[in-house]
Amino acid sequence: MSGLECKNISKSYKDNKVLDNVSLNIEQGKIYGLIGRNGVGKTTLMSIMTGQNPADSGEVTYNGQPVWENAEALSHICFSREINTKSLLGMNNQKVKEYLRLASIYYKNWDKDMELVKRFGIDKKKKVCNLSKGMLSMLTVIIGLASKAEITILDEPAAGLDVIVREEFYKLIIDEQQENGRTFIISTHIIEEAANVFEEVIILKDKCVYLKENTVELLDKCRYVSGLEEDVKNAVDGCKIINEEHIGRSFAVTVMQDGDGKIKAVQHVTVQPVSLQNLFIAICGQSNM
């Protein structure tokens, strides 16, 4: 099978199980959003997918070949994550231009002509350790994009970027996917802003994949239904209840319609669409992660 595939991945740190039997297929040429609460295992999963962290059990393959300790498979994958200047291991005094030069050696399809350093306004002569949080985020984005890796994974790439640069980043991601058929996996907590970029969304909950679906199709199935409790329950009878809440004298549920489970027309009941962020809150708000 082409693409990146996780098969029954489990991982624990001492007595704390972080991932439990995770299976996931990442197809070529799509933009995925990977979302979940803090501590749910997103970064652990991404590090296992990119051969930087061994799984306790299970296997990750790229185009059918194991990723772990496989230089050929790993040459097609880039994992660009937040740069911790305190753990650069002797590289604290390295300038941006040298940091990028080393990255260009590691990634065989590196594209120095993307001119992203100039585009984002980073001083190549500045030391990495002296960059602001925003500039460090920009450097992370530059490495991910310029790597030209077929599978590019970005962990919280927009966290330190202002809204204008974030918009530019999303446009670049879409351009790269459309023009070069690259696959992107973006882990972010800025869900609402990035929702329109995600072709598919992956939600991690309770140590495993809660869902993996086309974003538009998923949101088209989900609704927020409110009114008096008895009326609401009659309206959503047969639907999958994701979350329910009491708001004063009103009652509200977030539901997923599927198959024969459709919302019925009931008087005095309000039915509203659900944003990806609100759906995420409904799914994970009560989770113990």
mmCIF file with all atom_site columns, C-alpha atoms in Angstrom, residues 91-102 122-131 139:
data_model
loop_
_atom_site.group_PDB
_atom_site.id
_atom_site.type_symbol
_atom_site.label_atom_id
_atom_site.label_alt_id
_atom_site.label_comp_id
_atom_site.label_asym_id
_atom_site.label_entity_id
_atom_site.label_seq_id
_atom_site.pdbx_PDB_ins_code
_atom_site.Cartn_x
_atom_site.Cartn_y
_atom_site.Cartn_z
_atom_site.occupancy
_atom_site.B_iso_or_equiv
_atom_site.pdbx_formal_charge
_atom_site.auth_seq_id
_atom_site.auth_comp_id
_atom_site.auth_asym_id
_atom_site.auth_atom_id
_atom_site.pdbx_PDB_model_num
ATOM 1  C CA . MET A 1 91  ? 24.589 24.015 18.157 1.00 0.00 ? 91  MET A CA 1
ATOM 2  C CA . ASN A 1 92  ? 23.531 27.001 20.263 1.00 0.00 ? 92  ASN A CA 1
ATOM 3  C CA . ASN A 1 93  ? 25.977 29.316 18.537 1.00 0.00 ? 93  ASN A CA 1
ATOM 4  C CA . GLN A 1 94  ? 25.057 28.120 15.058 1.00 0.00 ? 94  GLN A CA 1
ATOM 5  C CA . LYS A 1 95  ? 23.776 30.714 12.633 1.00 0.00 ? 95  LYS A CA 1
ATOM 6  C CA . VAL A 1 96  ? 20.554 30.260 10.700 1.00 0.00 ? 96  VAL A CA 1
ATOM 7  C CA . LYS A 1 97  ? 22.379 29.802 7.396  1.00 0.00 ? 97  LYS A CA 1
ATOM 8  C CA . GLU A 1 98  ? 24.453 26.948 8.844  1.00 0.00 ? 98  GLU A CA 1
ATOM 9  C CA . TYR A 1 99  ? 21.411 25.328 10.405 1.00 0.00 ? 99  TYR A CA 1
ATOM 10 C CA . LEU A 1 100 ? 19.687 25.354 7.015  1.00 0.00 ? 100 LEU A CA 1
ATOM 11 C CA . ARG A 1 101 ? 22.821 24.071 5.281  1.00 0.00 ? 101 ARG A CA 1
ATOM 12 C CA . LEU A 1 102 ? 22.830 21.014 7.539  1.00 0.00 ? 102 LEU A CA 1
ATOM 13 C CA . ILE A 1 122 ? 14.690 35.906 8.802  1.00 0.00 ? 122 ILE A CA 1
ATOM 14 C CA . ASP A 1 123 ? 18.248 37.158 9.252  1.00 0.00 ? 123 ASP A CA 1
ATOM 15 C CA . LYS A 1 124 ? 20.458 34.243 8.087  1.00 0.00 ? 124 LYS A CA 1
ATOM 16 C CA . LYS A 1 125 ? 23.405 35.650 10.040 1.00 0.00 ? 125 LYS A CA 1
ATOM 17 C CA . LYS A 1 126 ? 21.569 35.541 13.344 1.00 0.00 ? 126 LYS A CA 1
ATOM 18 C CA . LYS A 1 127 ? 22.231 32.740 15.794 1.00 0.00 ? 127 LYS A CA 1
ATOM 19 C CA . VAL A 1 128 ? 19.402 30.228 16.153 1.00 0.00 ? 128 VAL A CA 1
ATOM 20 C CA . CYS A 1 129 ? 19.493 30.562 19.943 1.00 0.00 ? 129 CYS A CA 1
ATOM 21 C CA . ASN A 1 130 ? 18.813 34.300 19.639 1.00 0.00 ? 130 ASN A CA 1
ATOM 22 C CA . LEU A 1 131 ? 15.705 33.980 17.481 1.00 0.00 ? 131 LEU A CA 1
ATOM 23 C CA . LEU A 1 139 ? 12.434 28.385 10.715 1.00 0.00 ? 139 LEU A CA 1
#
